Amino acid sequence: MKNFNFKSAASTKEASKLASGRATFLAGGMSLIPALKLRLAAYSDLINIKNIKGLSGIKVSSKSIKIGATTTHAEVASSKEVGKSIPSLSILADGIGDPQVRNRGTIGGSIANNDPAADYPSACLALNATIHTAKRKIPADKFFKGMFETELKKGELIEAIEFEVPEKSSYVKYPNPASRYAVVGVYVAKFNKEVRVSVTGAGNSVFRSKELETVLSSNFSAVAIDNVNISSKGLNSDIHASAEYRAHLIKVMTRKAVSSC
Ligand SMILES: Cc1cc2nc3c(=O)[nH]c(=O)nc-3n(C[C@H](O)[C@H](O)[C@H](O)COP(=O)(O)OP(=O)(O)OC[C@H]3O[C@@H](n4cnc5c(N)ncnc54)[C@H](O)[C@@H]3O)c2cc1C
């Protein structure tokens, strides 16, 4: 690991001001610190954002759940309000990594990192989330750009993520047995006027499946998925699963998700 300066911000304004040049934000450190240790990334300054008041916490209304960026996965998983309003979101948070990761890792860090196999990005797409940054509001559909790439500009701080409350929803993943990252994870959300289906782990970034959304919009049932053909073209192929197996898993996970809605 290369040397860096450690700075702690007391406000979002101070964090944004400190984040110039080769600086980056430090939240739970669950992804950033290993990247630094493996020399996959190097920064001159790490700006600790965990002490910023108001950046953590959960606000629930009848239409949405707004979660502060430094809220940990464990806090989301154990929130009674989240469990009541969008149970699938609690289940997702409870299935991330292990207790250590869930007690340090944050929702803001997870989506800023945009790991292709991360869970929260799929919730953002399926639940039509809005990403609130210190500068603007970004719809989830425009936020995830590619592998570890997002719409965030240099030094742009995520303040909160706001999820729309669906009529019903479910998230099911086939986890890697070691890390618990998704080999394939599917999030299905049924709203009054549309069905949204997002897939993580299968491609170079999270994506929505238009084929599955179209079929489920006209017939929201597990059997409706039988006639959908999921192409393996462009899907990930690695030591964990071939592209063809991932295409198969997308259908299996979707069927399970719809059945458990
Ligand atoms: C062993 C292990 C298993 C894991 N398993 C899973 C899993 O099953 N599913 C899953 O989804 N994830 C998994 N993770 C990742 C975990 O969820 C991390 O918490 C997450 O990827 C990063 O969150 P963090 O708060 O630790 O961010 P950090 O590591 O502190 O930061 C990650 C990146 O986000 C940036 N960042 C952080 N906060 C903000 C912000 N508010 N605004 C802008 N940029 C910000 C940082 O600058 C950095 O570039 C695992 C991690 C480990 C180590």
Short mmCIF file of N, CA, C and O in Angstrom, two decimals, residues 144-239:
data_model
loop_
_atom_site.label_atom_id
_atom_site.label_comp_id
_atom_site.label_asym_id
_atom_site.label_seq_id
_atom_site.Cartn_x
_atom_site.Cartn_y
_atom_site.Cartn_z
N PHE A 144 -25.52 3.82 -13.35
CA PHE A 144 -24.56 2.72 -13.50
C PHE A 144 -24.09 2.65 -14.95
O PHE A 144 -24.86 2.29 -15.84
N LYS A 145 -22.81 2.98 -15.18
CA LYS A 145 -22.33 3.16 -16.55
C LYS A 145 -21.59 1.95 -17.10
O LYS A 145 -21.51 1.77 -18.31
N GLY A 146 -20.96 1.15 -16.25
CA GLY A 146 -20.16 0.01 -16.72
C GLY A 146 -19.41 -0.54 -15.53
O GLY A 146 -19.65 -0.14 -14.39
N MET A 147 -18.49 -1.48 -15.80
CA MET A 147 -17.77 -2.13 -14.71
C MET A 147 -17.05 -1.11 -13.82
O MET A 147 -16.17 -0.39 -14.30
N PHE A 148 -17.41 -1.03 -12.54
CA PHE A 148 -16.82 -0.08 -11.58
C PHE A 148 -16.93 1.38 -12.06
O PHE A 148 -16.13 2.22 -11.67
N GLU A 149 -17.89 1.65 -12.91
CA GLU A 149 -18.04 3.00 -13.47
C GLU A 149 -19.43 3.54 -13.20
O GLU A 149 -20.42 2.82 -13.42
N THR A 150 -19.49 4.78 -12.75
CA THR A 150 -20.81 5.39 -12.51
C THR A 150 -20.85 6.79 -13.11
O THR A 150 -19.85 7.28 -13.63
N GLU A 151 -21.99 7.42 -13.00
CA GLU A 151 -22.21 8.77 -13.49
C GLU A 151 -21.54 9.82 -12.59
O GLU A 151 -21.45 10.99 -12.94
N LEU A 152 -21.04 9.39 -11.40
CA LEU A 152 -20.44 10.36 -10.46
C LEU A 152 -19.23 11.06 -11.08
O LEU A 152 -18.38 10.42 -11.70
N LYS A 153 -19.17 12.38 -10.88
CA LYS A 153 -17.99 13.14 -11.32
C LYS A 153 -16.94 13.08 -10.21
O LYS A 153 -17.25 12.77 -9.06
N LYS A 154 -15.71 13.41 -10.54
CA LYS A 154 -14.62 13.41 -9.57
C LYS A 154 -15.00 14.27 -8.35
O LYS A 154 -15.44 15.40 -8.51
N GLY A 155 -14.91 13.70 -7.15
CA GLY A 155 -15.19 14.46 -5.94
C GLY A 155 -16.67 14.67 -5.65
O GLY A 155 -17.02 15.43 -4.76
N GLU A 156 -17.55 13.98 -6.39
CA GLU A 156 -19.01 14.12 -6.16
C GLU A 156 -19.45 13.13 -5.08
O GLU A 156 -19.26 11.92 -5.23
N LEU A 157 -20.00 13.65 -4.03
CA LEU A 157 -20.36 12.84 -2.86
C LEU A 157 -21.81 12.38 -2.92
O LEU A 157 -22.72 13.20 -3.10
N ILE A 158 -22.04 11.07 -2.73
CA ILE A 158 -23.42 10.57 -2.61
C ILE A 158 -23.89 10.90 -1.20
O ILE A 158 -23.19 10.60 -0.22
N GLU A 159 -25.07 11.50 -1.10
CA GLU A 159 -25.63 11.81 0.23
C GLU A 159 -26.68 10.78 0.66
O GLU A 159 -26.78 10.45 1.83
N ALA A 160 -27.49 10.34 -0.31
CA ALA A 160 -28.56 9.39 0.04
C ALA A 160 -29.06 8.68 -1.21
O ALA A 160 -28.82 9.13 -2.33
N ILE A 161 -29.75 7.57 -0.97
CA ILE A 161 -30.38 6.82 -2.06
C ILE A 161 -31.85 6.70 -1.69
O ILE A 161 -32.18 6.24 -0.59
N GLU A 162 -32.71 7.10 -2.64
CA GLU A 162 -34.15 7.06 -2.36
C GLU A 162 -34.81 6.00 -3.25
O GLU A 162 -34.74 6.09 -4.48
N PHE A 163 -35.45 5.01 -2.60
CA PHE A 163 -36.08 3.91 -3.33
C PHE A 163 -37.59 4.12 -3.35
O PHE A 163 -38.18 4.46 -2.32
N GLU A 164 -38.22 3.85 -4.51
CA GLU A 164 -39.69 3.90 -4.59
C GLU A 164 -40.25 2.63 -3.95
O GLU A 164 -39.69 1.54 -4.16
N VAL A 165 -41.34 2.78 -3.21
CA VAL A 165 -41.97 1.60 -2.59
C VAL A 165 -42.86 0.91 -3.63
O VAL A 165 -43.79 1.51 -4.14
N PRO A 166 -42.55 -0.35 -3.96
CA PRO A 166 -43.37 -1.06 -4.96
C PRO A 166 -44.59 -1.72 -4.32
O PRO A 166 -44.69 -1.75 -3.09
N GLU A 167 -45.50 -2.26 -5.16
CA GLU A 167 -46.62 -3.04 -4.61
C GLU A 167 -46.07 -4.31 -3.98
O GLU A 167 -46.45 -4.71 -2.90
N LYS A 168 -45.16 -4.97 -4.74
CA LYS A 168 -44.46 -6.14 -4.20
C LYS A 168 -43.12 -6.29 -4.90
O LYS A 168 -42.94 -5.80 -6.02
N SER A 169 -42.21 -6.99 -4.23
CA SER A 169 -40.87 -7.14 -4.82
C SER A 169 -40.14 -8.30 -4.15
O SER A 169 -40.51 -8.74 -3.07
N SER A 170 -39.10 -8.75 -4.85
CA SER A 170 -38.29 -9.83 -4.28
C SER A 170 -36.90 -9.81 -4.91
O SER A 170 -36.75 -9.45 -6.08
N TYR A 171 -35.89 -10.16 -4.11
CA TYR A 171 -34.53 -10.27 -4.62
C TYR A 171 -34.02 -11.67 -4.30
O TYR A 171 -34.06 -12.10 -3.16
N VAL A 172 -33.55 -12.36 -5.34
CA VAL A 172 -33.01 -13.71 -5.14
C VAL A 172 -31.65 -13.78 -5.83
O VAL A 172 -31.52 -13.38 -6.98
N LYS A 173 -30.65 -14.26 -5.09
CA LYS A 173 -29.33 -14.41 -5.74
C LYS A 173 -28.78 -15.81 -5.56
O LYS A 173 -29.12 -16.50 -4.59
N TYR A 174 -27.95 -16.18 -6.53
CA TYR A 174 -27.17 -17.40 -6.42
C TYR A 174 -25.80 -16.92 -5.97
O TYR A 174 -25.04 -16.35 -6.75
N PRO A 175 -25.47 -17.06 -4.67
CA PRO A 175 -24.25 -16.42 -4.17
C PRO A 175 -22.99 -17.25 -4.40
O PRO A 175 -23.03 -18.47 -4.39
N ASN A 176 -21.91 -16.54 -4.61
CA ASN A 176 -20.60 -17.20 -4.59
C ASN A 176 -20.42 -17.74 -3.16
O ASN A 176 -20.59 -16.99 -2.20
N PRO A 177 -20.11 -19.04 -3.00
CA PRO A 177 -20.09 -19.60 -1.64
C PRO A 177 -19.02 -18.98 -0.74
O PRO A 177 -19.14 -19.04 0.48
N ALA A 178 -17.98 -18.36 -1.30
CA ALA A 178 -16.94 -17.77 -0.45
C ALA A 178 -17.27 -16.32 -0.10
O ALA A 178 -17.37 -15.97 1.07
N SER A 179 -17.48 -15.47 -1.09
CA SER A 179 -17.64 -14.03 -0.82
C SER A 179 -19.09 -13.62 -0.59
O SER A 179 -19.35 -12.57 -0.01
N ARG A 180 -20.03 -14.40 -1.07
CA ARG A 180 -21.48 -14.11 -1.08
C ARG A 180 -21.86 -13.09 -2.14
O ARG A 180 -23.03 -12.70 -2.26
N TYR A 181 -20.89 -12.60 -2.93
CA TYR A 181 -21.24 -11.77 -4.08
C TYR A 181 -22.13 -12.61 -5.00
O TYR A 181 -22.05 -13.83 -5.01
N ALA A 182 -22.94 -11.94 -5.83
CA ALA A 182 -23.87 -12.66 -6.69
C ALA A 182 -23.17 -13.26 -7.91
O ALA A 182 -22.53 -12.53 -8.67
N VAL A 183 -23.28 -14.57 -8.08
CA VAL A 183 -22.90 -15.16 -9.38
C VAL A 183 -23.95 -14.65 -10.36
O VAL A 183 -23.63 -14.16 -11.44
N VAL A 184 -25.21 -14.72 -9.94
CA VAL A 184 -26.32 -14.02 -10.59
C VAL A 184 -27.34 -13.65 -9.52
O VAL A 184 -27.66 -14.47 -8.66
N GLY A 185 -27.81 -12.42 -9.56
CA GLY A 185 -28.88 -11.99 -8.66
C GLY A 185 -29.95 -11.26 -9.47
O GLY A 185 -29.62 -10.51 -10.38
N VAL A 186 -31.22 -11.55 -9.15
CA VAL A 186 -32.32 -10.90 -9.89
C VAL A 186 -33.26 -10.21 -8.90
O VAL A 186 -33.68 -10.82 -7.92
N TYR A 187 -33.53 -8.94 -9.18
CA TYR A 187 -34.47 -8.17 -8.36
C TYR A 187 -35.71 -7.88 -9.20
O TYR A 187 -35.61 -7.31 -10.28
N VAL A 188 -36.86 -8.31 -8.72
CA VAL A 188 -38.13 -8.08 -9.42
C VAL A 188 -38.98 -7.13 -8.58
O VAL A 188 -39.15 -7.37 -7.38
N ALA A 189 -39.50 -6.08 -9.20
CA ALA A 189 -40.38 -5.15 -8.47
C ALA A 189 -41.61 -4.85 -9.30
O ALA A 189 -41.51 -4.47 -10.47
N LYS A 190 -42.79 -5.05 -8.69
CA LYS A 190 -44.04 -4.78 -9.39
C LYS A 190 -44.64 -3.47 -8.86
O LYS A 190 -44.89 -3.34 -7.66
N PHE A 191 -44.79 -2.52 -9.76
CA PHE A 191 -45.44 -1.24 -9.43
C PHE A 191 -46.81 -1.23 -10.08
O PHE A 191 -47.14 -2.09 -10.90
N ASN A 192 -47.60 -0.23 -9.76
CA ASN A 192 -48.93 -0.10 -10.33
C ASN A 192 -48.90 -0.13 -11.85
O ASN A 192 -49.66 -0.84 -12.50
N LYS A 193 -47.95 0.63 -12.45
CA LYS A 193 -47.96 0.76 -13.91
C LYS A 193 -46.87 -0.01 -14.63
O LYS A 193 -46.85 -0.04 -15.86
N GLU A 194 -45.92 -0.57 -13.92
CA GLU A 194 -44.84 -1.30 -14.61
C GLU A 194 -44.21 -2.36 -13.71
O GLU A 194 -44.35 -2.32 -12.49
N VAL A 195 -43.51 -3.29 -14.38
CA VAL A 195 -42.69 -4.27 -13.65
C VAL A 195 -41.25 -3.99 -14.05
O VAL A 195 -40.94 -3.81 -15.22
N ARG A 196 -40.37 -3.92 -13.06
CA ARG A 196 -38.95 -3.68 -13.33
C ARG A 196 -38.15 -4.89 -12.87
O ARG A 196 -38.37 -5.40 -11.76
N VAL A 197 -37.25 -5.36 -13.73
CA VAL A 197 -36.42 -6.53 -13.42
C VAL A 197 -34.96 -6.17 -13.67
O VAL A 197 -34.60 -5.75 -14.77
N SER A 198 -34.14 -6.30 -12.64
CA SER A 198 -32.71 -6.00 -12.83
C SER A 198 -31.87 -7.22 -12.50
O SER A 198 -32.27 -8.06 -11.68
N VAL A 199 -30.73 -7.28 -13.15
CA VAL A 199 -29.86 -8.45 -13.03
C VAL A 199 -28.46 -7.99 -12.65
O VAL A 199 -27.90 -7.10 -13.28
N THR A 200 -27.89 -8.63 -11.62
CA THR A 200 -26.51 -8.33 -11.24
C THR A 200 -25.68 -9.62 -11.31
O THR A 200 -26.23 -10.72 -11.29
N GLY A 201 -24.37 -9.45 -11.44
CA GLY A 201 -23.47 -10.61 -11.45
C GLY A 201 -23.29 -11.24 -12.82
O GLY A 201 -22.32 -11.95 -13.05
N ALA A 202 -24.23 -11.00 -13.73
CA ALA A 202 -24.21 -11.70 -15.01
C ALA A 202 -23.44 -10.95 -16.10
O ALA A 202 -22.86 -11.57 -16.99
N GLY A 203 -23.43 -9.63 -16.02
CA GLY A 203 -22.78 -8.84 -17.07
C GLY A 203 -21.66 -7.99 -16.51
O GLY A 203 -21.27 -8.14 -15.35
N ASN A 204 -21.13 -7.07 -17.34
CA ASN A 204 -20.02 -6.24 -16.83
C ASN A 204 -20.52 -5.14 -15.90
O ASN A 204 -19.75 -4.45 -15.25
N SER A 205 -21.83 -4.98 -15.83
CA SER A 205 -22.46 -4.06 -14.87
C SER A 205 -23.91 -4.49 -14.71
O SER A 205 -24.42 -5.25 -15.54
N VAL A 206 -24.54 -4.02 -13.67
CA VAL A 206 -25.96 -4.34 -13.46
C VAL A 206 -26.77 -3.85 -14.67
O VAL A 206 -26.41 -2.85 -15.30
N PHE A 207 -27.85 -4.59 -15.02
CA PHE A 207 -28.69 -4.14 -16.14
C PHE A 207 -30.14 -4.55 -15.91
O PHE A 207 -30.43 -5.43 -15.10
N ARG A 208 -31.04 -3.87 -16.67
CA ARG A 208 -32.45 -4.24 -16.63
C ARG A 208 -32.73 -5.21 -17.77
O ARG A 208 -32.18 -5.05 -18.86
N SER A 209 -33.57 -6.21 -17.53
CA SER A 209 -33.92 -7.15 -18.60
C SER A 209 -35.26 -6.74 -19.18
O SER A 209 -36.31 -6.94 -18.57
N LYS A 210 -35.22 -6.16 -20.38
CA LYS A 210 -36.45 -5.72 -21.04
C LYS A 210 -37.35 -6.90 -21.40
O LYS A 210 -38.57 -6.81 -21.33
N GLU A 211 -36.71 -8.05 -21.80
CA GLU A 211 -37.51 -9.23 -22.17
C GLU A 211 -38.36 -9.68 -20.98
O GLU A 211 -39.57 -9.90 -21.09
N LEU A 212 -37.71 -9.79 -19.82
CA LEU A 212 -38.43 -10.26 -18.63
C LEU A 212 -39.47 -9.23 -18.18
O LEU A 212 -40.57 -9.59 -17.77
N GLU A 213 -39.13 -7.95 -18.29
CA GLU A 213 -40.08 -6.91 -17.87
C GLU A 213 -41.34 -6.95 -18.74
O GLU A 213 -42.46 -6.84 -18.24
N THR A 214 -41.14 -7.14 -20.07
CA THR A 214 -42.29 -7.15 -20.99
C THR A 214 -43.21 -8.32 -20.66
O THR A 214 -44.43 -8.16 -20.54
N VAL A 215 -42.61 -9.51 -20.51
CA VAL A 215 -43.43 -10.70 -20.25
C VAL A 215 -44.16 -10.58 -18.91
O VAL A 215 -45.36 -10.83 -18.82
N LEU A 216 -43.43 -10.12 -17.88
CA LEU A 216 -44.05 -10.05 -16.54
C LEU A 216 -45.06 -8.91 -16.43
O LEU A 216 -45.97 -8.96 -15.61
N SER A 217 -44.92 -7.90 -17.28
CA SER A 217 -45.90 -6.80 -17.25
C SER A 217 -47.26 -7.28 -17.73
O SER A 217 -48.30 -6.80 -17.28
N SER A 218 -47.27 -8.24 -18.68
CA SER A 218 -48.58 -8.71 -19.14
C SER A 218 -49.06 -9.93 -18.35
O SER A 218 -50.26 -10.19 -18.28
N ASN A 219 -48.17 -10.66 -17.75
CA ASN A 219 -48.58 -11.82 -16.94
C ASN A 219 -47.58 -12.00 -15.80
O ASN A 219 -46.52 -12.61 -15.99
N PHE A 220 -47.90 -11.47 -14.63
CA PHE A 220 -46.96 -11.53 -13.50
C PHE A 220 -47.05 -12.89 -12.81
O PHE A 220 -47.68 -13.05 -11.77
N SER A 221 -46.43 -13.88 -13.47
CA SER A 221 -46.43 -15.22 -12.86
C SER A 221 -45.15 -15.94 -13.25
O SER A 221 -44.54 -15.65 -14.28
N ALA A 222 -44.74 -16.92 -12.42
CA ALA A 222 -43.49 -17.64 -12.66
C ALA A 222 -43.53 -18.42 -13.98
O ALA A 222 -42.53 -18.49 -14.69
N VAL A 223 -44.72 -18.95 -14.34
CA VAL A 223 -44.79 -19.75 -15.58
C VAL A 223 -44.57 -18.89 -16.82
O VAL A 223 -44.09 -19.37 -17.84
N ALA A 224 -44.89 -17.61 -16.72
CA ALA A 224 -44.73 -16.71 -17.87
C ALA A 224 -43.27 -16.65 -18.33
O ALA A 224 -42.97 -16.40 -19.50
N ILE A 225 -42.36 -16.94 -17.40
CA ILE A 225 -40.92 -16.83 -17.71
C ILE A 225 -40.43 -18.00 -18.58
O ILE A 225 -39.45 -17.89 -19.29
N ASP A 226 -41.19 -19.11 -18.56
CA ASP A 226 -40.76 -20.30 -19.31
C ASP A 226 -40.51 -19.99 -20.78
O ASP A 226 -39.63 -20.58 -21.40
N ASN A 227 -41.30 -19.12 -21.36
CA ASN A 227 -41.18 -18.84 -22.80
C ASN A 227 -40.14 -17.78 -23.14
O ASN A 227 -39.94 -17.47 -24.31
N VAL A 228 -39.48 -17.22 -22.13
CA VAL A 228 -38.49 -16.16 -22.41
C VAL A 228 -37.15 -16.81 -22.77
O VAL A 228 -36.71 -17.75 -22.10
N ASN A 229 -36.54 -16.29 -23.82
CA ASN A 229 -35.22 -16.80 -24.20
C ASN A 229 -34.16 -15.79 -23.77
O ASN A 229 -34.11 -14.68 -24.28
N ILE A 230 -33.33 -16.17 -22.80
CA ILE A 230 -32.27 -15.27 -22.34
C ILE A 230 -30.98 -15.64 -23.08
O ILE A 230 -30.47 -16.75 -22.93
N SER A 231 -30.48 -14.71 -23.86
CA SER A 231 -29.26 -14.97 -24.61
C SER A 231 -28.04 -14.88 -23.69
O SER A 231 -27.98 -14.05 -22.79
N SER A 232 -27.05 -15.75 -23.97
CA SER A 232 -25.81 -15.71 -23.16
C SER A 232 -24.79 -14.73 -23.76
O SER A 232 -23.73 -14.53 -23.19
N LYS A 233 -25.15 -14.15 -24.89
CA LYS A 233 -24.21 -13.24 -25.58
C LYS A 233 -23.87 -12.06 -24.68
O LYS A 233 -24.76 -11.38 -24.15
N GLY A 234 -22.58 -11.83 -24.48
CA GLY A 234 -22.13 -10.68 -23.69
C GLY A 234 -22.13 -10.91 -22.18
O GLY A 234 -21.71 -10.05 -21.43
N LEU A 235 -22.63 -12.09 -21.74
CA LEU A 235 -22.63 -12.35 -20.29
C LEU A 235 -21.24 -12.81 -19.84
O LEU A 235 -20.43 -13.28 -20.64
N ASN A 236 -20.96 -12.66 -18.54
CA ASN A 236 -19.65 -13.03 -17.98
C ASN A 236 -19.43 -14.54 -18.04
O ASN A 236 -20.37 -15.31 -17.81
N SER A 237 -18.21 -14.91 -18.30
CA SER A 237 -17.81 -16.31 -18.28
C SER A 237 -16.51 -16.37 -17.50
O SER A 237 -15.55 -15.72 -17.88
N ASP A 238 -16.48 -17.10 -16.39
CA ASP A 238 -15.26 -17.16 -15.58
C ASP A 238 -15.18 -18.50 -14.84
O ASP A 238 -15.98 -19.39 -15.13
N ILE A 239 -14.26 -18.59 -13.87
CA ILE A 239 -14.10 -19.88 -13.19
C ILE A 239 -15.35 -20.27 -12.38
O ILE A 239 -15.53 -21.42 -12.02
#
